[in-house]
Amino acid sequence: LAPGMAAPPPARCCNSVGIVAFLGLLFWAPEPTWGDGAAAGTTGSSSSSSARCSVLLAAHVESSGVAVSGSDDSDEAGPELRSEVHSMGLDEAVGCAEAALGLGSAGSPAGVAKLIEQVARHPDCVVELATKSEAQTRCAQKWYKIAIHALTVANKMRAAEAMWHRATSLQTGSPAARIAWPSPLQTPTVWIDALQSKKTWDCAHWPFVQRLEALTPQILEEVLEVASSFSTAYPYLARGGTWQNLFLFRGHEWNEELCTALPLTCRLLRPELPSKPGVPFSTQFNEEVVIFRSEPGASVGAHCGSSNGVVNLHLTLTGAEGTSLRIGEEDFPLTDRKAVCFQDSFFHAVEHRGTAKAERISLVIRVMHPELSLEAYGSAPRTDVVEDLKNWDMVGELEREVARLREAYRKLVSDTAFPVANMSDSVAGSCAVTGAAPCDVR
């Protein structure tokens, strides 16, 4: 990590690796430290906590339970569930929410969401709206996002909208300590209020996209050579069919092994990330490069990213026919060799219809919002990644970026291995014309 950047806190421990993976992949934000209040408030032994949660899940969450809390999917949980969750310490309540998410098809989506909402409204969770800035992952906002996402994936849109209203109406005693989502179509974990919201952006904001479009055949040729490296993408979002991914750049690191196999693709993209050198990252995964592959019949459920400070540059390399991207409430048919640039904070989904004739492969570059800047963070003291915004060394960051680009250029020259003997005459001639001295052609 660069100086001034905080290492992400260790992942929470829980009973199921699948639950940890679910949360980590879904929300693209390092797991927050809940604070001393959470640990101090935890009651009972782990076995008694587990027993209490099991009773709660059986009665209010599991599809086979005697009741689903609340009289309607759109209602908040009833007093019994609310009281039980709020009587737990926050660690125990979070663990119970994770167990509810792990139920899968055995859980009622409305019941899961209602339990999670009560974690978001837990006093030790709500307090983070006041103790942390909008530029950080805050407990209540994160768990409300998870609850709304659970309802959206289940296509319970009326219930999701009702929950959004409750989230944005949550009172903490301070006008600034609130969840500022503008609509149910945008519920990211981190919301920077100063940034403009647009479903789609003009891809001309990022000139390198045009070059990627022009070189699509060459990029695709490289990708097809590593087809065996694809792995299942976010299984909790796939509603059917095959959907796979392959990460080239993630967590500020390039996959050097893949870049060796995809030299042109990485050579085109390395100089472009970070897209706004000198601007602090808001989340650990602010910028990424990922290749997606789907087969006819694949359906990817609606989901939104970790922050409204990210724009997805989605370039379809092949297989666009019969595939559409839904952003908010609008469908965008995909086109081969053409990019769609959209804000990651909007709920979005992909439909690769069964009538399509070929696999679809897309290159997605996640970049910073065009308006994201140090000033956009306002009075926020830090982000999830940068510990101290007040003393952010922009000049130092730019100097490190220049050094990185120089090193990348040296490697490029070395890898290209220009034959010096063949270039000596032309270089020497150039020196003679310009009068440059000394003229070193070694």
mmCIF file of N, CA and C in Angstrom, residues 68-70 72-78 81 108-121 140-152 156-170 179 181 183-187 347:
data_model
loop_
_atom_site.group_PDB
_atom_site.id
_atom_site.type_symbol
_atom_site.label_atom_id
_atom_site.label_comp_id
_atom_site.label_asym_id
_atom_site.label_seq_id
_atom_site.Cartn_x
_atom_site.Cartn_y
_atom_site.Cartn_z
ATOM 1 N N VAL A 68 -43.421 -15.122 9.567
ATOM 2 C CA VAL A 68 -42.419 -14.182 9.086
ATOM 3 C C VAL A 68 -42.711 -12.857 9.751
ATOM 4 N N SER A 69 -41.684 -12.311 10.400
ATOM 5 C CA SER A 69 -41.880 -11.120 11.215
ATOM 6 C C SER A 69 -42.559 -10.002 10.434
ATOM 7 N N GLY A 70 -43.552 -9.351 11.050
ATOM 8 C CA GLY A 70 -44.266 -8.265 10.388
ATOM 9 C C GLY A 70 -45.421 -8.815 9.575
ATOM 10 N N ASP A 72 -46.572 -7.714 6.690
ATOM 11 C CA ASP A 72 -46.443 -7.516 5.256
ATOM 12 C C ASP A 72 -44.964 -7.407 4.923
ATOM 13 N N ASP A 73 -44.592 -7.829 3.700
ATOM 14 C CA ASP A 73 -43.186 -7.750 3.297
ATOM 15 C C ASP A 73 -42.635 -6.335 3.416
ATOM 16 N N SER A 74 -43.496 -5.340 3.225
ATOM 17 C CA SER A 74 -43.048 -3.954 3.227
ATOM 18 C C SER A 74 -42.960 -3.359 4.628
ATOM 19 N N ASP A 75 -43.490 -4.047 5.626
ATOM 20 C CA ASP A 75 -43.469 -3.543 6.996
ATOM 21 C C ASP A 75 -42.116 -3.785 7.644
ATOM 22 N N GLU A 76 -41.814 -2.971 8.650
ATOM 23 C CA GLU A 76 -40.645 -3.238 9.478
ATOM 24 C C GLU A 76 -40.941 -4.456 10.345
ATOM 25 N N ALA A 77 -39.906 -5.076 10.883
ATOM 26 C CA ALA A 77 -40.075 -6.249 11.736
ATOM 27 C C ALA A 77 -40.970 -5.927 12.925
ATOM 28 N N GLY A 78 -41.630 -6.958 13.408
ATOM 29 C CA GLY A 78 -42.484 -6.805 14.579
ATOM 30 C C GLY A 78 -41.666 -6.598 15.844
ATOM 31 N N LEU A 81 -39.063 -9.565 17.170
ATOM 32 C CA LEU A 81 -37.777 -9.669 16.483
ATOM 33 C C LEU A 81 -36.918 -8.450 16.772
ATOM 34 N N SER A 108 -36.662 -17.041 4.051
ATOM 35 C CA SER A 108 -37.593 -16.127 3.398
ATOM 36 C C SER A 108 -36.864 -14.813 3.122
ATOM 37 N N PRO A 109 -36.826 -14.324 1.870
ATOM 38 C CA PRO A 109 -36.123 -13.059 1.584
ATOM 39 C C PRO A 109 -36.611 -11.912 2.462
ATOM 40 N N ALA A 110 -37.930 -11.837 2.679
ATOM 41 C CA ALA A 110 -38.461 -10.771 3.521
ATOM 42 C C ALA A 110 -38.006 -10.943 4.965
ATOM 43 N N GLY A 111 -38.003 -12.195 5.447
ATOM 44 C CA GLY A 111 -37.561 -12.440 6.814
ATOM 45 C C GLY A 111 -36.090 -12.125 7.003
ATOM 46 N N VAL A 112 -35.268 -12.530 6.025
ATOM 47 C CA VAL A 112 -33.839 -12.219 6.080
ATOM 48 C C VAL A 112 -33.633 -10.709 6.118
ATOM 49 N N ALA A 113 -34.312 -9.999 5.231
ATOM 50 C CA ALA A 113 -34.147 -8.542 5.147
ATOM 51 C C ALA A 113 -34.596 -7.858 6.430
ATOM 52 N N LYS A 114 -35.680 -8.335 7.028
ATOM 53 C CA LYS A 114 -36.190 -7.700 8.254
ATOM 54 C C LYS A 114 -35.240 -7.898 9.425
ATOM 55 N N LEU A 115 -34.644 -9.087 9.511
ATOM 56 C CA LEU A 115 -33.654 -9.298 10.572
ATOM 57 C C LEU A 115 -32.444 -8.398 10.360
ATOM 58 N N ILE A 116 -31.969 -8.337 9.115
ATOM 59 C CA ILE A 116 -30.797 -7.505 8.810
ATOM 60 C C ILE A 116 -31.093 -6.032 9.092
ATOM 61 N N GLU A 117 -32.321 -5.587 8.789
ATOM 62 C CA GLU A 117 -32.675 -4.197 9.076
ATOM 63 C C GLU A 117 -32.544 -3.891 10.561
ATOM 64 N N GLN A 118 -32.886 -4.844 11.406
ATOM 65 C CA GLN A 118 -32.774 -4.605 12.841
ATOM 66 C C GLN A 118 -31.315 -4.546 13.299
ATOM 67 N N VAL A 119 -30.415 -5.229 12.577
ATOM 68 C CA VAL A 119 -28.983 -5.051 12.833
ATOM 69 C C VAL A 119 -28.585 -3.622 12.464
ATOM 70 N N ALA A 120 -29.081 -3.146 11.309
ATOM 71 C CA ALA A 120 -28.774 -1.772 10.892
ATOM 72 C C ALA A 120 -29.283 -0.751 11.907
ATOM 73 N N ARG A 121 -30.406 -1.053 12.569
ATOM 74 C CA ARG A 121 -30.999 -0.121 13.524
ATOM 75 C C ARG A 121 -30.553 -0.384 14.965
ATOM 76 N N ALA A 140 -24.670 1.091 9.911
ATOM 77 C CA ALA A 140 -26.095 1.137 9.561
ATOM 78 C C ALA A 140 -26.305 1.177 8.055
ATOM 79 N N GLN A 141 -25.498 1.959 7.370
ATOM 80 C CA GLN A 141 -25.651 2.087 5.919
ATOM 81 C C GLN A 141 -25.289 0.776 5.221
ATOM 82 N N LYS A 142 -24.244 0.110 5.697
ATOM 83 C CA LYS A 142 -23.831 -1.151 5.093
ATOM 84 C C LYS A 142 -24.927 -2.203 5.238
ATOM 85 N N TRP A 143 -25.473 -2.342 6.461
ATOM 86 C CA TRP A 143 -26.459 -3.408 6.671
ATOM 87 C C TRP A 143 -27.800 -3.079 6.032
ATOM 88 N N TYR A 144 -28.131 -1.792 5.937
ATOM 89 C CA TYR A 144 -29.334 -1.438 5.178
ATOM 90 C C TYR A 144 -29.140 -1.770 3.701
ATOM 91 N N LYS A 145 -27.933 -1.547 3.191
ATOM 92 C CA LYS A 145 -27.675 -1.897 1.789
ATOM 93 C C LYS A 145 -27.894 -3.391 1.578
ATOM 94 N N ILE A 146 -27.376 -4.202 2.490
ATOM 95 C CA ILE A 146 -27.497 -5.650 2.362
ATOM 96 C C ILE A 146 -28.965 -6.066 2.395
ATOM 97 N N ALA A 147 -29.740 -5.451 3.293
ATOM 98 C CA ALA A 147 -31.164 -5.790 3.413
ATOM 99 C C ALA A 147 -31.925 -5.424 2.137
ATOM 100 N N ILE A 148 -31.676 -4.226 1.614
ATOM 101 C CA ILE A 148 -32.356 -3.792 0.392
ATOM 102 C C ILE A 148 -31.942 -4.660 -0.782
ATOM 103 N N HIS A 149 -30.668 -5.045 -0.812
ATOM 104 C CA HIS A 149 -30.188 -5.909 -1.884
ATOM 105 C C HIS A 149 -30.898 -7.258 -1.834
ATOM 106 N N ALA A 150 -31.084 -7.811 -0.636
ATOM 107 C CA ALA A 150 -31.759 -9.110 -0.506
ATOM 108 C C ALA A 150 -33.172 -9.043 -1.081
ATOM 109 N N LEU A 151 -33.862 -7.937 -0.853
ATOM 110 C CA LEU A 151 -35.219 -7.776 -1.380
ATOM 111 C C LEU A 151 -35.206 -7.555 -2.888
ATOM 112 N N THR A 152 -34.246 -6.784 -3.374
ATOM 113 C CA THR A 152 -34.165 -6.494 -4.811
ATOM 114 C C THR A 152 -33.871 -7.751 -5.609
ATOM 115 N N LYS A 156 -38.620 -8.155 -4.849
ATOM 116 C CA LYS A 156 -39.619 -7.565 -3.958
ATOM 117 C C LYS A 156 -39.382 -6.053 -3.919
ATOM 118 N N MET A 157 -39.724 -5.399 -5.035
ATOM 119 C CA MET A 157 -39.362 -4.004 -5.209
ATOM 120 C C MET A 157 -40.162 -3.067 -4.299
ATOM 121 N N ARG A 158 -41.417 -3.374 -4.050
ATOM 122 C CA ARG A 158 -42.210 -2.530 -3.153
ATOM 123 C C ARG A 158 -41.638 -2.563 -1.741
ATOM 124 N N ALA A 159 -41.241 -3.755 -1.291
ATOM 125 C CA ALA A 159 -40.636 -3.879 0.029
ATOM 126 C C ALA A 159 -39.278 -3.181 0.072
ATOM 127 N N ALA A 160 -38.495 -3.272 -1.026
ATOM 128 C CA ALA A 160 -37.187 -2.607 -1.078
ATOM 129 C C ALA A 160 -37.345 -1.092 -0.997
ATOM 130 N N GLU A 161 -38.350 -0.557 -1.692
ATOM 131 C CA GLU A 161 -38.585 0.896 -1.648
ATOM 132 C C GLU A 161 -39.018 1.332 -0.251
ATOM 133 N N ALA A 162 -39.875 0.547 0.388
ATOM 134 C CA ALA A 162 -40.311 0.884 1.745
ATOM 135 C C ALA A 162 -39.127 0.883 2.705
ATOM 136 N N MET A 163 -38.226 -0.077 2.532
ATOM 137 C CA MET A 163 -37.050 -0.140 3.397
ATOM 138 C C MET A 163 -36.120 1.032 3.122
ATOM 139 N N TRP A 164 -35.985 1.426 1.852
ATOM 140 C CA TRP A 164 -35.171 2.610 1.526
ATOM 141 C C TRP A 164 -35.727 3.841 2.232
ATOM 142 N N HIS A 165 -37.047 4.006 2.242
ATOM 143 C CA HIS A 165 -37.652 5.143 2.937
ATOM 144 C C HIS A 165 -37.280 5.121 4.426
ATOM 145 N N ARG A 166 -37.317 3.946 5.053
ATOM 146 C CA ARG A 166 -36.972 3.865 6.476
ATOM 147 C C ARG A 166 -35.492 4.153 6.692
ATOM 148 N N ALA A 167 -34.649 3.689 5.776
ATOM 149 C CA ALA A 167 -33.205 3.929 5.907
ATOM 150 C C ALA A 167 -32.879 5.414 5.830
ATOM 151 N N THR A 168 -33.442 6.088 4.848
ATOM 152 C CA THR A 168 -33.123 7.513 4.657
ATOM 153 C C THR A 168 -33.841 8.409 5.660
ATOM 154 N N SER A 169 -34.790 7.842 6.392
ATOM 155 C CA SER A 169 -35.490 8.620 7.432
ATOM 156 C C SER A 169 -34.919 8.364 8.824
ATOM 157 N N LEU A 170 -33.900 7.508 8.903
ATOM 158 C CA LEU A 170 -33.321 7.146 10.194
ATOM 159 C C LEU A 170 -32.745 8.385 10.870
ATOM 160 N N ILE A 179 -28.283 8.671 6.199
ATOM 161 C CA ILE A 179 -28.054 7.903 4.976
ATOM 162 C C ILE A 179 -28.655 8.707 3.830
ATOM 163 N N TRP A 181 -28.892 8.302 0.459
ATOM 164 C CA TRP A 181 -29.245 7.722 -0.841
ATOM 165 C C TRP A 181 -30.402 8.477 -1.479
ATOM 166 N N SER A 183 -32.391 7.569 -4.031
ATOM 167 C CA SER A 183 -33.511 6.758 -4.501
ATOM 168 C C SER A 183 -33.225 5.296 -4.197
ATOM 169 N N PRO A 184 -34.256 4.441 -4.265
ATOM 170 C CA PRO A 184 -34.024 3.003 -4.049
ATOM 171 C C PRO A 184 -33.149 2.374 -5.130
ATOM 172 N N LEU A 185 -32.925 3.089 -6.233
ATOM 173 C CA LEU A 185 -32.100 2.562 -7.315
ATOM 174 C C LEU A 185 -30.612 2.732 -7.054
ATOM 175 N N GLN A 186 -30.261 3.461 -5.998
ATOM 176 C CA GLN A 186 -28.859 3.668 -5.642
ATOM 177 C C GLN A 186 -28.702 3.509 -4.130
ATOM 178 N N THR A 187 -28.122 2.394 -3.708
ATOM 179 C CA THR A 187 -27.928 2.167 -2.267
ATOM 180 C C THR A 187 -26.533 1.594 -1.999
ATOM 181 N N PHE A 347 -28.343 0.224 -9.331
ATOM 182 C CA PHE A 347 -28.609 -1.191 -9.499
ATOM 183 C C PHE A 347 -28.506 -1.536 -10.985
#
